[in-house]
Amino acid sequence: MKNIVVFLGAPGAGKGTAAAAVAARTGARHVSTGAMLRDAVARGTPAGLEAKSYMEAGGLVPDEVLYRMIAELLAATPDPATLFFDGFPRNEAQAAKLDELAAASGATVSSALLLDVSREALLERLGGRRVCPKCGAGYHVKALPPKVEGVCDACGAALVTRVDDQPATIARRLEVYESATAPVIGFYEKAGKLRRVDASGTAEEVAALVEKAVS
Ligand code: AP5
């Protein structure tokens, strides 16, 4: 059986940071659709070529691109497995489609965790984010700095700022979250699967709350 836990929250809420930390501790698999798409863009695959302009503008990539990625991922994942979905679903159509794709591959969406944090904290987190272009590790200049400034602890590559972390693009991503993604909260609330997690603490505190919520 495959068990899917959906991570919900605004851009910068810390979904990726918490999902990666708890996955490393529990043996779950962290599935970030943003990371998969950035990899597809970097490799110039057909999905990447289609996604690039939407991502750079802070909009959502067309649903069909995501459905192909998720269907392939579920088909290629052997049982048993726990999957942390970070970034999918991102609108109500995707949420309904996930139930369909999960059922077709013998998987269940067991819960959806909403990482709750103030807008002020989101802006602070996104503004200071640095990422490793080689291995995907994430950092923050103040909250989660690397041991050597500008250098990835895990693989030694030079850290970069994501192209969609420019102030105008951040503002657009937050608008898209409010209009398209926030309704997904109601989808899981109605299904009795929503769990709210206070994500205002340190990365370690948030990971501990998430681990408790998924255990
Ligand atoms: P994606 O990569 O999913 O971006 P996002 O949802 O905007 O989320 P972020 O990665 O910005 O934030 P996060 O919550 O993971 O925060 P993080 O842990 O990094 O998607 C990018 C794009 O891809 C989308 O805009 C869209 O175009 C496309 N896309 C992806 N999925 C799609 C879909 N399903 N449909 C259509 N399009 C799709 O943390 C942020 C910063 O804060 C880091 O610096 C971190 O170190 C720091 N931090 C984390 N936790 C804490 C803490 N507790 N205290 C202090 N700092 C913290």
Coordinates of C-alpha atoms and ligand atoms in Angstrom, one line a residue:
M1 CA 0.0 0.0 0.0
K2 CA 1.2 3.6 -0.7
N3 CA 0.3 6.2 1.8
I4 CA 0.3 9.8 0.7
V5 CA 0.6 12.8 3.1
V6 CA -0.1 16.2 1.5
F7 CA 1.9 19.2 2.7
L8 CA -0.1 22.4 2.3
G9 CA 0.9 26.0 3.0
A10 CA 1.9 29.3 1.3
P11 CA 5.1 29.8 -0.6
G12 CA 7.8 30.0 2.1
A13 CA 5.8 28.3 4.8
G14 CA 8.6 25.7 5.1
K15 CA 6.9 22.7 3.4
G16 CA 10.1 21.6 1.7
T17 CA 12.3 22.1 4.8
A18 CA 9.9 20.2 7.1
A19 CA 9.1 17.4 4.6
A20 CA 12.8 16.8 3.9
A21 CA 13.7 16.7 7.6
V22 CA 10.9 14.3 8.6
A23 CA 11.3 12.1 5.5
A24 CA 15.0 11.7 6.4
R25 CA 14.0 10.6 10.0
T26 CA 11.1 8.3 9.1
G27 CA 12.1 6.7 5.8
A28 CA 9.2 8.5 3.9
R29 CA 9.9 9.8 0.4
H30 CA 9.8 13.6 -0.1
V31 CA 8.1 14.4 -3.4
S32 CA 8.5 18.1 -4.3
T33 CA 6.7 19.0 -7.6
G34 CA 8.5 22.3 -7.6
A35 CA 11.9 20.5 -7.4
M36 CA 10.8 18.0 -10.1
L37 CA 9.8 20.8 -12.4
R38 CA 13.0 22.8 -11.8
D39 CA 15.0 19.7 -12.7
A40 CA 12.9 19.3 -15.9
V41 CA 13.6 22.9 -16.8
A42 CA 17.3 22.5 -16.1
R43 CA 17.4 19.4 -18.3
G44 CA 15.3 20.9 -21.1
T45 CA 12.8 18.1 -21.2
P46 CA 9.4 18.6 -22.9
A47 CA 7.8 19.1 -19.5
G48 CA 10.5 21.5 -18.5
L49 CA 10.1 23.6 -21.7
E50 CA 6.4 23.8 -21.1
A51 CA 6.7 24.7 -17.4
K52 CA 9.5 27.3 -17.6
S53 CA 7.6 30.5 -18.4
Y54 CA 4.8 29.8 -15.9
M55 CA 7.3 29.1 -13.1
E56 CA 9.4 32.2 -13.9
A57 CA 6.2 34.4 -13.7
G58 CA 5.1 32.8 -10.4
G59 CA 2.0 31.2 -12.0
L60 CA 0.9 27.6 -11.9
V61 CA 2.1 25.1 -14.5
P62 CA -0.8 23.5 -16.6
D63 CA -2.5 20.7 -14.7
E64 CA -1.8 18.1 -17.4
V65 CA 2.0 18.4 -17.0
L66 CA 1.6 17.7 -13.3
Y67 CA -0.8 14.8 -13.9
R68 CA 1.7 13.0 -16.1
M69 CA 4.5 13.5 -13.6
I70 CA 2.4 12.2 -10.6
A71 CA 0.9 9.2 -12.5
E72 CA 4.5 8.2 -13.6
L73 CA 5.8 8.6 -10.1
L74 CA 3.0 6.5 -8.5
A75 CA 3.3 3.8 -11.1
A76 CA 7.1 3.6 -10.5
T77 CA 6.9 3.5 -6.6
P78 CA 6.8 0.0 -5.2
D79 CA 4.6 -0.9 -2.2
P80 CA 4.8 -0.2 0.7
A81 CA 5.7 3.5 0.8
T82 CA 4.9 6.7 2.5
L83 CA 5.1 9.7 0.2
F84 CA 5.2 13.3 1.4
F85 CA 3.7 15.4 -1.4
D86 CA 5.1 19.0 -1.2
G87 CA 3.5 21.3 -3.8
F88 CA 0.8 19.0 -5.1
P89 CA -2.2 19.4 -5.2
R90 CA -2.3 23.2 -5.7
N91 CA -5.9 23.7 -6.8
E92 CA -9.2 21.9 -6.3
A93 CA -9.0 20.1 -9.7
Q94 CA -5.6 18.7 -8.8
A95 CA -6.9 17.6 -5.4
A96 CA -9.7 15.6 -7.0
K97 CA -7.4 14.2 -9.6
L98 CA -4.9 13.1 -6.9
D99 CA -7.7 10.9 -5.4
E100 CA -8.3 9.4 -8.8
L101 CA -4.6 8.8 -9.6
A102 CA -4.0 7.4 -6.1
A103 CA -7.0 4.9 -6.4
A104 CA -5.7 3.7 -9.7
S105 CA -2.3 2.9 -8.3
G106 CA -3.4 1.4 -4.9
A107 CA -2.5 4.5 -2.9
T108 CA -4.5 6.5 -0.3
V109 CA -4.3 10.1 0.7
S110 CA -4.3 9.7 4.5
S111 CA -3.9 13.3 5.6
A112 CA -3.2 16.9 4.6
L113 CA -1.0 19.0 6.9
L114 CA -1.4 22.8 6.7
L115 CA 1.7 24.6 7.7
D116 CA 0.4 27.9 9.2
V117 CA 2.7 30.9 9.3
S118 CA 2.2 34.7 9.2
R119 CA 2.7 36.7 6.0
E120 CA 5.6 38.6 7.6
A121 CA 7.4 35.3 8.3
L122 CA 6.7 34.1 4.7
L123 CA 8.4 37.2 3.3
E124 CA 11.4 36.9 5.7
R125 CA 11.8 33.2 4.8
L126 CA 11.6 33.6 1.0
G127 CA 13.8 36.7 1.0
G128 CA 16.6 34.9 2.7
R129 CA 16.3 31.5 1.0
R130 CA 19.4 30.1 -0.8
V131 CA 19.3 26.7 -2.6
C132 CA 21.9 24.3 -3.9
P133 CA 21.5 24.0 -7.7
K134 CA 23.3 20.7 -7.6
C135 CA 21.7 18.6 -4.9
G136 CA 18.6 20.7 -4.1
A137 CA 19.5 21.3 -0.4
G138 CA 17.8 24.4 1.0
Y139 CA 19.2 27.1 3.4
H140 CA 18.3 30.5 4.9
V141 CA 20.9 33.2 5.4
K142 CA 19.8 33.7 9.0
A143 CA 17.6 30.8 10.1
L144 CA 19.5 27.9 8.5
P145 CA 22.9 29.1 7.3
P146 CA 25.4 26.8 5.7
K147 CA 28.6 26.1 7.6
V148 CA 30.6 28.1 5.0
E149 CA 28.7 31.2 3.6
G150 CA 27.4 30.6 0.1
V151 CA 28.6 26.9 -0.1
C152 CA 26.4 23.8 0.2
D153 CA 27.2 21.7 3.3
A154 CA 26.1 18.5 1.5
C155 CA 27.9 18.7 -1.9
G156 CA 30.1 21.9 -1.9
A157 CA 28.4 23.6 -4.8
A158 CA 27.9 27.4 -4.8
L159 CA 24.4 28.3 -3.4
V160 CA 22.0 30.4 -5.6
T161 CA 18.8 32.4 -5.1
R162 CA 15.8 30.8 -6.9
V163 CA 14.7 32.8 -10.0
D164 CA 11.1 33.0 -8.6
D165 CA 12.4 34.5 -5.2
Q166 CA 12.5 38.0 -6.7
P167 CA 10.1 40.4 -4.8
A168 CA 7.6 40.9 -7.7
T169 CA 7.5 37.1 -8.4
I170 CA 7.0 36.4 -4.7
A171 CA 4.0 38.8 -4.6
R172 CA 2.5 37.0 -7.6
R173 CA 3.1 33.5 -6.0
L174 CA 1.3 34.6 -2.8
E175 CA -1.7 35.9 -4.9
V176 CA -1.8 32.6 -6.8
Y177 CA -1.7 30.8 -3.5
E178 CA -4.7 32.8 -2.1
S179 CA -6.8 32.4 -5.2
A180 CA -6.0 28.9 -6.4
T181 CA -4.4 26.9 -3.6
A182 CA -6.1 28.1 -0.4
P183 CA -9.4 26.4 -1.5
V184 CA -7.6 23.1 -1.3
I185 CA -7.6 23.5 2.5
G186 CA -11.5 23.3 2.4
F187 CA -11.3 20.2 0.1
Y188 CA -9.3 18.3 2.8
E189 CA -11.3 19.8 5.7
K190 CA -14.5 18.4 4.2
A191 CA -12.9 15.0 3.7
G192 CA -11.9 15.1 7.5
K193 CA -8.2 14.8 6.6
L194 CA -6.9 18.3 7.4
R195 CA -4.4 18.8 10.3
R196 CA -3.1 22.3 11.1
V197 CA 0.5 22.6 12.2
D198 CA 1.9 25.8 13.8
A199 CA 4.8 26.6 11.5
S200 CA 6.0 29.8 13.2
G201 CA 8.7 28.1 15.3
T202 CA 12.3 27.2 14.3
A203 CA 12.8 24.6 11.6
E204 CA 13.6 22.0 14.3
E205 CA 10.4 22.8 16.2
V206 CA 8.2 22.6 13.1
A207 CA 9.8 19.3 12.0
A208 CA 9.0 17.9 15.5
L209 CA 5.3 19.0 15.2
V210 CA 5.1 17.5 11.7
E211 CA 6.6 14.2 12.8
K212 CA 4.1 14.0 15.6
A213 CA 1.2 14.8 13.2
V214 CA 2.2 12.0 10.7
S215 CA 3.0 9.3 13.2
Ligands
AP5_1 P1 7.5 25.1 -5.2 O1 8.9 24.8 -5.3 O2 6.6 24.1 -4.6 O3 7.4 26.5 -4.4 P2 6.3 27.0 -3.3 O4 5.1 26.3 -3.1 O5 6.2 28.4 -3.7 O6 7.0 26.7 -2.0 P3 8.4 27.1 -1.7 O7 9.4 26.1 -2.2 O8 8.7 28.6 -2.1 O9 8.3 27.2 -0.1 P4 8.3 26.0 1.0 O10 7.0 26.1 1.8 O11 8.7 24.7 0.5 O12 9.4 26.7 1.9 P5 11.0 26.2 2.2 O13 10.9 24.9 3.0 O14 11.8 26.2 1.0 O15 6.9 25.5 -6.7 C1 7.6 26.4 -7.5 C2 6.8 26.6 -8.8 O16 6.6 25.4 -9.5 C3 5.4 27.1 -8.6 O17 5.3 28.6 -8.4 C4 4.7 26.7 -9.9 O18 5.0 27.5 -10.9 C5 5.3 25.3 -10.1 N1 4.5 24.2 -9.5 C6 4.9 23.4 -8.5 N2 4.0 22.5 -8.2 C7 2.9 22.8 -9.0 C8 1.6 22.2 -9.2 N3 1.2 21.2 -8.4 N4 0.8 22.8 -10.1 C9 1.2 23.8 -10.9 N5 2.4 24.4 -10.8 C10 3.3 23.8 -9.8 O19 11.4 27.4 3.2 C11 11.5 28.7 2.7 C12 12.7 29.4 3.4 O20 12.5 29.5 4.8 C13 14.1 28.6 3.3 O21 15.1 29.5 3.2 C14 14.1 27.8 4.6 O22 15.5 27.6 5.0 C15 13.5 28.8 5.6 N6 12.7 28.1 6.6 C16 12.0 26.9 6.5 N7 11.4 26.6 7.7 C17 11.8 27.6 8.6 C18 11.5 27.9 9.9 N8 10.7 27.1 10.6 N9 12.0 29.0 10.5 C19 12.8 29.8 9.8 N10 13.1 29.6 8.5 C20 12.6 28.5 7.9

